Amino acid sequence: MSRPTRQSPERGGARSRLLEAARDVIRAKGFAATSVDDLCGAAAVTKGAFFHHFGSKEALGVAAAEFWAETTSGFFAAAPYHEPVDALQRVLAYVAFRKAIIVGELAQFTCLVGTMAQEVYATSPDIRDACGRSMFGHTATLEADIETARRERGIAGDWTAESLARHTQAVIQGGFVLAKAGNDPGLARESLDHLDRYIRHLFHVTEEDVDERNH
Amino acid sequence: MSRPTRQSPERGGARSRLLEAARDVIRAKGFAATSVDDLCGAAAVTKGAFFHHFGSKEALGVAAAEFWAETTSGFFAAAPYHEPVDALQRVLAYVAFRKAIIVGELAQFTCLVGTMAQEVYATSPDIRDACGRSMFGHTATLEADIETARRERGIAGDWTAESLARHTQAVIQGGFVLAKAGNDPGLARESLDHLDRYIRHLFHVTEEDVDERNH
DNA sequence: TGACACATACCGACTGTCTGGTATGTTTGT
DNA sequence: ACAAACATACCAGACAGTCGGTATGTGTCA
């Protein structure tokens, strides 16, 4: 069925098409429930191509997590939340941005590495670690802004920028879980409102303060 | 292998042994990666017994979510965090309790319905909805204490008890995801510290206030 | 009290399909 | 000509689910 056309579009693109298919199909069905044939079908390539590029299904999982790390880091680096010159405003803009991109179908805005890590953490250490690198690599980029904001504003408190960055990620990931369980993206957005309120509290943001330096 | 002894222990116990096996095995391996034979092996029953009690693997998934709802609601109802007479102290004690039970192996303290919902939300609406009922049924029990605390303390703010109860669940679930990705239970506890701080902020808890009315 | 009917609980061999993976071609750019 | 990038055919095992059967109650009526 739907044999890939001979003289198929861009020869050499099988690997990236498989990674894109993995990103989309695994987010919808999960890693274990996604078969190699599913991926080949979605990417319009044959099994020969699959095992030419990836030594095993597990190796594809690792590659998919790394692909996710690359593409998302590019996506977030190009996002507009970096614009404010004030570091705290960047942090709050990050949270607002994360909320703003929660639209449409669940499988399109949820996190590949969160989903995969949850599923394979005990059965595939390689995939788990690749997911961990992607996730904590991302939190590290936020951590820098949090740390800067803290210094700029002279904020004390018994918490670290690292832990707050990770907490932010936890709220996002947890929001995805609730959104899936309740079949309602609004549940993910809701938790980000609480996170926003919490961060404003940590940085003693008053009502008048809010638009003080808004890009 | 390991044939269940004829005259096996408690005839009639196959169903509950399968549900307990499902609870443990699925939390470790995920739903899709857990085979019916895995469950039969773990429960020491045969396939005949499995399909006598459950019409399909999916039906077992639904039953496992319902079993989880029953056993955890009993567990939390009996937990000591209900002791404080002050509602806010009960809420904070709940968070502390959730943190305290995060010990040992990941598969032993993480949430079955969170794991399953994340995995099957798009492929099995029946399991997803059963997971949702379990999860939001639990948040509803916390919501009551939050609402009472809010009235007792005359707290305003643009948030609802319902949303805060769900946010609490999101932080817990997100903590589990990070703990799995980082292979470190401490990551789940860490987020609960932030949640505790956030709730104290919402209720204007001062340092002196803390042990004011401690059970 | 016991015999018969019936239901529930379980057993384990079997089946057809699907799975990840392999072995061996064929095409294509350089 | 050569290697990389595919395609095709195939395989052995695992998979969910089936089915005919047995063991153990449970209700009923003489």
Short mmCIF file of C-alpha atoms (C1' of nucleotides) in Angstrom, two decimals:
data_model
loop_
_atom_site.label_atom_id
_atom_site.label_comp_id
_atom_site.label_asym_id
_atom_site.label_seq_id
_atom_site.Cartn_x
_atom_site.Cartn_y
_atom_site.Cartn_z
CA MET A 1 0.00 0.00 0.00
CA SER A 2 1.21 3.45 -0.98
CA ARG A 3 4.49 2.20 -2.32
CA PRO A 4 7.03 5.00 -2.20
CA THR A 5 7.37 6.24 -5.74
CA ARG A 6 10.41 5.09 -7.57
CA GLN A 7 12.48 8.21 -8.13
CA SER A 8 11.24 9.14 -4.67
CA PRO A 9 11.44 12.74 -3.48
CA GLU A 10 14.92 13.77 -2.42
CA ARG A 11 16.97 10.60 -2.22
CA GLY A 12 19.00 10.72 0.97
CA GLY A 13 16.12 12.12 2.99
CA ALA A 14 14.97 8.82 4.45
CA ARG A 15 16.76 9.33 7.75
CA SER A 16 15.30 12.73 8.48
CA ARG A 17 11.85 11.66 7.31
CA LEU A 18 12.04 8.72 9.71
CA LEU A 19 13.02 11.04 12.56
CA GLU A 20 10.14 13.37 11.78
CA ALA A 21 7.78 10.40 11.60
CA ALA A 22 9.12 9.15 14.92
CA ARG A 23 8.55 12.56 16.48
CA ASP A 24 4.93 12.62 15.36
CA VAL A 25 3.90 8.98 15.65
CA ILE A 26 5.61 8.24 18.98
CA ARG A 27 4.04 11.32 20.55
CA ALA A 28 0.64 10.00 19.54
CA LYS A 29 1.03 6.26 20.15
CA GLY A 30 3.97 5.92 22.48
CA PHE A 31 7.29 4.24 21.75
CA ALA A 32 6.41 0.60 22.41
CA ALA A 33 3.12 0.76 20.53
CA THR A 34 4.82 2.28 17.51
CA SER A 35 6.12 -0.45 15.22
CA VAL A 36 8.97 -0.13 12.80
CA ASP A 37 6.43 -0.65 10.03
CA ASP A 38 4.35 2.24 11.37
CA LEU A 39 7.37 4.49 11.11
CA CYS A 40 8.31 3.26 7.66
CA GLY A 41 4.75 3.81 6.50
CA ALA A 42 4.57 7.32 7.94
CA ALA A 43 7.93 8.22 6.45
CA ALA A 44 7.18 6.46 3.15
CA VAL A 45 10.35 4.41 3.25
CA THR A 46 10.99 0.69 3.41
CA LYS A 47 12.35 -1.41 6.20
CA GLY A 48 15.63 -1.69 4.38
CA ALA A 49 16.03 2.06 4.64
CA PHE A 50 15.10 1.99 8.31
CA PHE A 51 17.74 -0.55 9.26
CA HIS A 52 20.25 1.04 6.95
CA HIS A 53 20.11 4.21 9.03
CA PHE A 54 19.36 2.78 12.48
CA GLY A 55 20.81 -0.37 13.91
CA SER A 56 17.68 -1.12 15.88
CA LYS A 57 14.38 0.33 17.00
CA GLU A 58 16.05 1.36 20.23
CA ALA A 59 18.77 3.20 18.30
CA LEU A 60 16.05 5.10 16.49
CA GLY A 61 14.59 6.05 19.86
CA VAL A 62 17.92 7.50 20.93
CA ALA A 63 18.29 9.33 17.62
CA ALA A 64 14.74 10.67 17.89
CA ALA A 65 15.49 12.10 21.34
CA GLU A 66 18.65 13.73 19.98
CA PHE A 67 16.75 15.03 16.96
CA TRP A 68 14.19 16.47 19.38
CA ALA A 69 16.93 18.17 21.38
CA GLU A 70 18.35 19.77 18.24
CA THR A 71 15.10 20.96 16.71
CA THR A 72 13.57 22.25 19.93
CA SER A 73 16.71 24.08 20.95
CA GLY A 74 16.64 25.80 17.58
CA PHE A 75 12.96 26.55 17.96
CA PHE A 76 13.34 28.06 21.42
CA ALA A 77 16.49 29.95 20.51
CA ALA A 78 14.55 31.66 17.72
CA ALA A 79 11.49 32.34 19.88
CA PRO A 80 10.59 35.94 20.78
CA TYR A 81 10.70 35.46 24.54
CA HIS A 82 14.40 36.38 24.54
CA GLU A 83 13.65 39.95 23.52
CA PRO A 84 13.17 41.65 26.92
CA VAL A 85 16.38 43.16 28.20
CA ASP A 86 15.31 42.43 31.76
CA ALA A 87 16.14 38.83 32.70
CA LEU A 88 13.06 38.31 34.86
CA GLN A 89 10.88 39.53 32.02
CA ARG A 90 12.53 36.91 29.82
CA VAL A 91 11.72 34.21 32.35
CA LEU A 92 8.09 35.30 32.55
CA ALA A 93 7.99 35.61 28.78
CA TYR A 94 9.27 32.04 28.56
CA VAL A 95 6.38 30.81 30.70
CA ALA A 96 3.93 32.84 28.63
CA PHE A 97 5.46 31.43 25.46
CA ARG A 98 5.16 27.87 26.72
CA LYS A 99 1.53 28.57 27.43
CA ALA A 100 0.93 30.21 24.09
CA ILE A 101 2.17 27.24 22.09
CA ILE A 102 -0.26 24.87 23.77
CA VAL A 103 -2.85 24.88 21.02
CA GLY A 104 -4.39 22.32 18.70
CA GLU A 105 -3.94 18.59 19.00
CA LEU A 106 -2.25 17.09 22.05
CA ALA A 107 0.24 15.13 19.97
CA GLN A 108 1.41 18.33 18.34
CA PHE A 109 2.41 20.32 21.40
CA THR A 110 3.36 17.64 23.92
CA CYS A 111 6.94 16.62 24.60
CA LEU A 112 8.51 13.65 22.84
CA VAL A 113 11.24 13.08 25.39
CA GLY A 114 8.88 13.39 28.34
CA THR A 115 6.60 10.81 26.81
CA MET A 116 9.42 8.44 25.93
CA ALA A 117 11.25 8.80 29.23
CA GLN A 118 8.09 7.99 31.15
CA GLU A 119 7.65 4.85 29.10
CA VAL A 120 11.10 3.35 28.73
CA TYR A 121 12.98 4.61 31.79
CA ALA A 122 13.33 1.11 33.20
CA THR A 123 13.65 -0.89 29.99
CA SER A 124 15.97 1.22 27.86
CA PRO A 125 18.63 3.22 29.71
CA ASP A 126 20.02 4.54 26.43
CA ILE A 127 16.75 6.16 25.39
CA ARG A 128 16.11 7.33 28.93
CA ASP A 129 19.48 9.05 29.13
CA ALA A 130 19.03 10.66 25.71
CA CYS A 131 15.67 11.98 26.90
CA GLY A 132 17.24 13.24 30.09
CA ARG A 133 19.97 15.06 28.17
CA SER A 134 17.38 16.73 25.96
CA MET A 135 15.16 17.76 28.85
CA PHE A 136 17.83 18.99 31.23
CA GLY A 137 19.77 20.60 28.42
CA HIS A 138 16.70 22.70 27.82
CA THR A 139 16.21 23.59 31.49
CA ALA A 140 19.82 24.76 31.58
CA THR A 141 19.04 27.48 29.04
CA LEU A 142 16.28 28.81 31.30
CA GLU A 143 18.45 28.48 34.36
CA ALA A 144 20.82 31.12 32.99
CA ASP A 145 18.04 33.72 32.76
CA ILE A 146 16.76 32.82 36.22
CA GLU A 147 20.21 33.17 37.72
CA THR A 148 20.74 36.51 36.01
CA ALA A 149 17.34 37.77 37.16
CA ARG A 150 18.14 36.72 40.68
CA ARG A 151 21.40 38.63 40.72
CA GLU A 152 19.88 41.67 39.02
CA ARG A 153 17.13 41.85 41.62
CA GLY A 154 19.12 40.72 44.62
CA ILE A 155 16.71 37.91 45.46
CA ALA A 156 17.51 35.59 48.36
CA GLY A 157 15.48 32.51 49.39
CA ASP A 158 16.31 28.88 49.93
CA TRP A 159 16.05 27.81 46.31
CA THR A 160 18.44 27.64 43.39
CA ALA A 161 18.05 28.77 39.80
CA GLU A 162 18.71 25.20 38.78
CA SER A 163 15.88 23.81 40.88
CA LEU A 164 13.45 26.51 39.71
CA ALA A 165 14.30 25.80 36.08
CA ARG A 166 13.65 22.12 36.69
CA HIS A 167 10.45 22.90 38.55
CA THR A 168 9.29 24.89 35.55
CA GLN A 169 9.91 21.86 33.40
CA ALA A 170 8.07 19.67 35.89
CA VAL A 171 5.02 21.92 35.74
CA ILE A 172 5.08 21.78 31.95
CA GLN A 173 5.46 18.00 31.86
CA GLY A 174 2.84 17.51 34.54
CA GLY A 175 0.48 19.76 32.64
CA PHE A 176 0.87 17.52 29.62
CA VAL A 177 0.02 14.45 31.69
CA LEU A 178 -3.14 16.07 33.04
CA ALA A 179 -4.07 17.34 29.60
CA LYS A 180 -3.83 13.81 28.26
CA ALA A 181 -5.70 12.22 31.17
CA GLY A 182 -8.45 14.83 30.95
CA ASN A 183 -8.26 15.11 27.17
CA ASP A 184 -8.14 18.89 27.52
CA PRO A 185 -5.19 21.12 26.62
CA GLY A 186 -6.58 23.79 28.91
CA LEU A 187 -5.37 21.74 31.88
CA ALA A 188 -1.78 22.26 30.75
CA ARG A 189 -2.27 25.99 30.34
CA GLU A 190 -3.91 26.24 33.75
CA SER A 191 -0.81 25.01 35.58
CA LEU A 192 1.35 27.52 33.76
CA ASP A 193 -0.79 30.30 35.25
CA HIS A 194 0.06 28.99 38.70
CA LEU A 195 3.72 28.78 37.75
CA ASP A 196 3.66 32.36 36.53
CA ARG A 197 2.13 33.48 39.82
CA TYR A 198 4.75 31.52 41.77
CA ILE A 199 7.68 33.05 39.91
CA ARG A 200 6.29 36.55 40.37
CA HIS A 201 6.08 35.77 44.07
CA LEU A 202 9.68 34.58 44.25
CA PHE A 203 10.83 37.78 42.61
CA HIS A 204 8.49 40.03 44.62
CA VAL A 205 6.76 41.34 41.50
CA THR A 206 4.06 43.83 42.44
CA GLU A 207 1.08 44.71 40.27
CA GLU A 208 2.58 48.08 39.28
CA ASP A 209 5.87 46.39 38.56
CA VAL A 210 4.52 44.21 35.82
CA ASP A 211 4.84 46.41 32.78
CA GLU A 212 7.67 48.46 34.17
CA ARG A 213 10.15 47.33 31.57
CA ASN A 214 8.05 45.35 29.15
CA HIS A 215 10.12 45.07 25.99
CA MET B 1 7.66 -22.67 33.93
CA SER B 2 6.62 -22.19 37.56
CA ARG B 3 3.35 -24.00 37.04
CA PRO B 4 0.80 -22.73 39.53
CA THR B 5 0.19 -25.59 41.89
CA ARG B 6 -2.99 -27.45 41.42
CA GLN B 7 -4.96 -26.73 44.58
CA SER B 8 -3.48 -23.29 44.14
CA PRO B 9 -3.56 -20.73 46.96
CA GLU B 10 -6.96 -19.13 47.40
CA ARG B 11 -9.04 -20.14 44.45
CA GLY B 12 -10.82 -17.06 43.17
CA GLY B 13 -7.81 -14.84 43.71
CA ALA B 14 -6.59 -14.81 40.13
CA ARG B 15 -8.33 -11.57 39.27
CA SER B 16 -6.89 -9.56 42.12
CA ARG B 17 -3.44 -11.09 41.65
CA LEU B 18 -3.58 -10.01 38.01
CA LEU B 19 -4.55 -6.48 39.00
CA GLU B 20 -1.70 -6.29 41.48
CA ALA B 21 0.68 -7.62 38.85
CA ALA B 22 -0.63 -5.05 36.37
CA ARG B 23 -0.08 -2.27 38.88
CA ASP B 24 3.55 -3.28 39.40
CA VAL B 25 4.59 -4.44 35.93
CA ILE B 26 2.91 -1.67 33.95
CA ARG B 27 4.48 0.99 36.16
CA ALA B 28 7.88 -0.46 35.36
CA LYS B 29 7.50 -1.37 31.68
CA GLY B 30 4.56 0.66 30.45
CA PHE B 31 1.27 -0.68 29.17
CA ALA B 32 2.15 -1.49 25.58
CA ALA B 33 5.43 -3.16 26.48
CA THR B 34 3.74 -5.36 29.05
CA SER B 35 2.47 -8.55 27.44
CA VAL B 36 -0.41 -10.65 28.67
CA ASP B 37 2.11 -13.42 29.29
CA ASP B 38 4.17 -11.03 31.43
CA LEU B 39 1.15 -10.39 33.60
CA CYS B 40 0.20 -14.05 33.81
CA GLY B 41 3.74 -14.90 34.79
CA ALA B 42 3.89 -12.21 37.46
CA ALA B 43 0.51 -13.21 38.86
CA ALA B 44 1.23 -16.96 38.54
CA VAL B 45 -1.93 -17.62 36.59
CA THR B 46 -2.55 -18.96 33.12
CA LYS B 47 -3.81 -17.22 30.04
CA GLY B 48 -7.09 -18.99 30.45
CA ALA B 49 -7.57 -17.28 33.78
CA PHE B 50 -6.60 -13.93 32.31
CA PHE B 51 -9.19 -14.03 29.56
CA HIS B 52 -11.76 -15.51 31.86
CA HIS B 53 -11.61 -12.38 34.01
CA PHE B 54 -10.82 -9.77 31.37
CA GLY B 55 -12.23 -9.67 27.89
CA SER B 56 -9.08 -8.16 26.45
CA LYS B 57 -5.79 -6.57 27.39
CA GLU B 58 -7.47 -3.20 27.08
CA ALA B 59 -10.22 -4.26 29.50
CA LEU B 60 -7.51 -5.17 31.99
CA GLY B 61 -6.05 -1.70 31.54
CA VAL B 62 -9.39 -0.14 32.45
CA ALA B 63 -9.79 -2.48 35.43
CA ALA B 64 -6.25 -1.70 36.57
CA ALA B 65 -6.99 2.03 36.54
CA GLU B 66 -10.15 1.44 38.56
CA PHE B 67 -8.26 -0.82 40.94
CA TRP B 68 -5.69 1.95 41.33
CA ALA B 69 -8.42 4.47 42.10
CA GLU B 70 -9.87 2.22 44.80
CA THR B 71 -6.62 1.26 46.49
CA THR B 72 -5.07 4.73 46.43
CA SER B 73 -8.21 6.41 47.71
CA GLY B 74 -8.14 3.98 50.60
CA PHE B 75 -4.46 4.62 51.14
CA PHE B 76 -4.81 8.39 51.17
CA ALA B 77 -7.96 8.32 53.28
CA ALA B 78 -6.04 6.42 55.95
CA ALA B 79 -2.97 8.66 55.72
CA PRO B 80 -2.06 10.90 58.69
CA TYR B 81 -2.14 14.17 56.77
CA HIS B 82 -5.85 14.55 57.61
CA GLU B 83 -5.10 15.01 61.30
CA PRO B 84 -4.59 18.80 61.54
CA VAL B 85 -7.80 20.60 62.44
CA ASP B 86 -6.70 23.57 60.37
CA ALA B 87 -7.55 23.01 56.70
CA LEU B 88 -4.45 24.80 55.38
CA GLN B 89 -2.27 22.64 57.60
CA ARG B 90 -3.95 19.61 56.05
CA VAL B 91 -3.14 20.88 52.57
CA LEU B 92 0.49 21.48 53.49
CA ALA B 93 0.59 18.13 55.25
CA TYR B 94 -0.70 16.53 52.05
CA VAL B 95 2.18 18.01 50.08
CA ALA B 96 4.63 16.90 52.75
CA PHE B 97 3.10 13.43 52.70
CA ARG B 98 3.39 13.18 48.93
CA LYS B 99 7.03 14.14 49.29
CA ALA B 100 7.63 11.68 52.10
CA ILE B 101 6.37 8.67 50.16
CA ILE B 102 8.80 9.31 47.31
CA VAL B 103 11.38 6.77 48.41
CA GLY B 104 12.92 3.63 46.97
CA GLU B 105 12.46 2.43 43.42
CA LEU B 106 10.79 4.65 40.84
CA ALA B 107 8.29 1.97 39.86
CA GLN B 108 7.11 1.72 43.45
CA PHE B 109 6.12 5.32 44.08
CA THR B 110 5.16 6.60 40.63
CA CYS B 111 1.59 6.82 39.43
CA LEU B 112 0.03 4.03 37.39
CA VAL B 113 -2.71 6.16 35.86
CA GLY B 114 -0.35 9.00 34.99
CA THR B 115 1.94 6.57 33.22
CA MET B 116 -0.89 4.83 31.38
CA ALA B 117 -2.71 8.01 30.42
CA GLN B 118 0.47 9.46 28.94
CA GLU B 119 0.90 6.33 26.86
CA VAL B 120 -2.56 5.41 25.62
CA TYR B 121 -4.43 8.72 25.57
CA ALA B 122 -4.78 8.64 21.80
CA THR B 123 -5.08 4.90 21.23
CA SER B 124 -7.41 3.78 23.99
CA PRO B 125 -10.07 6.27 25.09
CA ASP B 126 -11.48 3.76 27.57
CA ILE B 127 -8.22 3.44 29.48
CA ARG B 128 -7.57 7.16 29.19
CA ASP B 129 -10.94 8.02 30.68
CA ALA B 130 -10.51 5.51 33.49
CA CYS B 131 -7.14 7.12 34.26
CA GLY B 132 -8.72 10.56 34.16
CA ARG B 133 -11.45 9.52 36.58
CA SER B 134 -8.86 8.13 38.98
CA MET B 135 -6.63 11.19 38.80
CA PHE B 136 -9.29 13.88 39.00
CA GLY B 137 -11.24 11.92 41.58
CA HIS B 138 -8.17 12.20 43.76
CA THR B 139 -7.66 15.92 43.13
CA ALA B 140 -11.26 16.48 44.18
CA THR B 141 -10.48 15.21 47.68
CA LEU B 142 -7.72 17.81 48.01
CA GLU B 143 -9.88 20.50 46.51
CA ALA B 144 -12.25 20.30 49.49
CA ASP B 145 -9.45 21.09 51.96
CA ILE B 146 -8.16 23.92 49.77
CA GLU B 147 -11.61 25.45 49.51
CA THR B 148 -12.13 25.19 53.27
CA ALA B 149 -8.73 26.72 53.95
CA ARG B 150 -9.51 29.54 51.62
CA ARG B 151 -12.77 30.37 53.36
CA GLU B 152 -11.25 29.98 56.83
CA ARG B 153 -8.49 32.42 55.97
CA GLY B 154 -10.48 34.75 53.76
CA ILE B 155 -8.08 34.41 50.86
CA ALA B 156 -8.87 36.17 47.59
CA GLY B 157 -6.86 35.91 44.36
CA ASP B 158 -7.69 34.99 40.80
CA TRP B 159 -7.45 31.25 41.22
CA THR B 160 -9.84 28.48 42.21
CA ALA B 161 -9.46 25.61 44.65
CA GLU B 162 -10.13 23.27 41.76
CA SER B 163 -7.29 24.67 39.67
CA LEU B 164 -4.87 24.63 42.60
CA ALA B 165 -5.74 21.01 43.37
CA ARG B 166 -5.08 20.13 39.74
CA HIS B 167 -1.87 22.14 39.72
CA THR B 168 -0.71 20.16 42.74
CA GLN B 169 -1.35 16.98 40.79
CA ALA B 170 0.48 18.41 37.79
CA VAL B 171 3.55 19.15 39.92
CA ILE B 172 3.48 15.61 41.29
CA GLN B 173 3.08 14.05 37.85
CA GLY B 174 5.71 16.31 36.33
CA GLY B 175 8.07 15.45 39.15
CA PHE B 176 7.67 11.79 38.26
CA VAL B 177 8.52 12.50 34.64
CA LEU B 178 11.68 14.37 35.60
CA ALA B 179 12.61 11.70 38.12
CA LYS B 180 12.37 9.08 35.40
CA ALA B 181 14.24 11.14 32.80
CA GLY B 182 16.99 11.95 35.27
CA ASN B 183 16.80 8.59 37.01
CA ASP B 184 16.68 10.39 40.34
CA PRO B 185 13.72 10.43 42.76
CA GLY B 186 15.13 13.59 44.31
CA LEU B 187 13.92 15.52 41.26
CA ALA B 188 10.32 14.69 42.18
CA ARG B 189 10.83 15.78 45.78
CA GLU B 190 12.48 19.00 44.66
CA SER B 191 9.38 20.21 42.82
CA LEU B 192 7.22 19.53 45.85
CA ASP B 193 9.36 21.97 47.81
CA HIS B 194 8.52 24.65 45.27
CA LEU B 195 4.86 23.70 45.43
CA ASP B 196 4.92 23.98 49.22
CA ARG B 197 6.45 27.43 48.95
CA TYR B 198 3.86 28.47 46.38
CA ILE B 199 0.92 27.36 48.54
CA ARG B 200 2.34 29.17 51.58
CA HIS B 201 2.55 32.26 49.40
CA LEU B 202 -1.06 31.98 48.23
CA PHE B 203 -2.20 31.72 51.85
CA HIS B 204 0.13 34.44 53.13
CA VAL B 205 1.86 32.06 55.53
CA THR B 206 4.57 33.90 57.45
CA GLU B 207 7.55 32.30 59.11
CA GLU B 208 6.03 32.70 62.58
CA ASP B 209 2.73 31.37 61.31
CA VAL B 210 4.09 28.00 60.40
CA ASP B 211 3.76 26.10 63.65
CA GLU B 212 0.92 28.21 64.96
CA ARG B 213 -1.59 25.42 64.95
CA ASN B 214 0.43 22.37 64.05
CA HIS B 215 -1.85 19.39 64.65
"C1'" DT C 1 -28.96 -36.42 52.74
"C1'" DG C 2 -27.74 -36.86 48.35
"C1'" DA C 3 -28.05 -36.49 43.42
"C1'" DC C 4 -28.50 -33.68 39.64
"C1'" DA C 5 -28.16 -29.14 37.16
"C1'" DC C 6 -25.75 -25.35 36.55
"C1'" DA C 7 -22.30 -21.71 37.16
"C1'" DT C 8 -17.87 -20.01 38.07
"C1'" DA C 9 -12.91 -20.46 38.02
"C1'" DC C 10 -9.35 -21.96 35.90
"C1'" DC C 11 -6.09 -24.75 32.55
"C1'" DG C 12 -2.88 -25.00 28.56
"C1'" DA C 13 -2.32 -26.20 23.79
"C1'" DC C 14 -3.15 -23.89 19.66
"C1'" DT C 15 -3.69 -20.16 15.86
"C1'" DG C 16 -3.07 -16.48 12.76
"C1'" DT C 17 -1.00 -12.18 12.73
"C1'" DC C 18 2.47 -8.99 13.74
"C1'" DT C 19 7.10 -8.01 15.38
"C1'" DG C 20 11.99 -6.55 15.06
"C1'" DG C 21 15.55 -7.88 12.44
"C1'" DT C 22 18.39 -10.02 8.36
"C1'" DA C 23 20.11 -11.24 3.86
"C1'" DT C 24 20.48 -9.98 -0.56
"C1'" DG C 25 19.43 -7.44 -4.29
"C1'" DT C 26 19.10 -2.73 -7.10
"C1'" DT C 27 19.62 2.11 -7.92
"C1'" DT C 28 22.25 6.44 -7.87
"C1'" DG C 29 25.57 10.00 -7.12
"C1'" DT C 30 30.57 10.77 -7.55
"C1'" DA D 1 34.03 1.44 -10.17
"C1'" DC D 2 32.60 2.01 -5.71
"C1'" DA D 3 30.09 3.09 -1.70
"C1'" DA D 4 26.16 4.85 0.11
"C1'" DA D 5 21.17 4.79 -0.14
"C1'" DC D 6 17.78 2.46 -0.66
"C1'" DA D 7 14.27 -1.79 -1.95
"C1'" DT D 8 12.38 -6.64 -1.55
"C1'" DA D 9 11.84 -11.01 0.33
"C1'" DC D 10 12.07 -13.43 4.05
"C1'" DC D 11 12.52 -15.40 9.02
"C1'" DA D 12 12.02 -16.91 13.82
"C1'" DG D 13 9.91 -15.58 17.77
"C1'" DA D 14 6.42 -13.07 20.27
"C1'" DC D 15 1.96 -11.46 20.38
"C1'" DA D 16 -3.19 -11.21 21.71
"C1'" DG D 17 -6.75 -13.99 21.67
"C1'" DT D 18 -9.44 -18.80 21.19
"C1'" DC D 19 -11.19 -23.04 22.52
"C1'" DG D 20 -12.23 -27.49 24.37
"C1'" DG D 21 -11.67 -29.16 28.55
"C1'" DT D 22 -11.48 -29.90 33.96
"C1'" DA D 23 -12.09 -28.74 38.78
"C1'" DT D 24 -14.80 -26.71 42.31
"C1'" DG D 25 -18.47 -24.66 44.18
"C1'" DT D 26 -23.93 -23.68 44.80
"C1'" DG D 27 -28.64 -23.93 44.48
"C1'" DT D 28 -32.63 -27.16 44.31
"C1'" DC D 29 -35.73 -30.67 44.93
"C1'" DA D 30 -36.96 -35.30 46.20
#
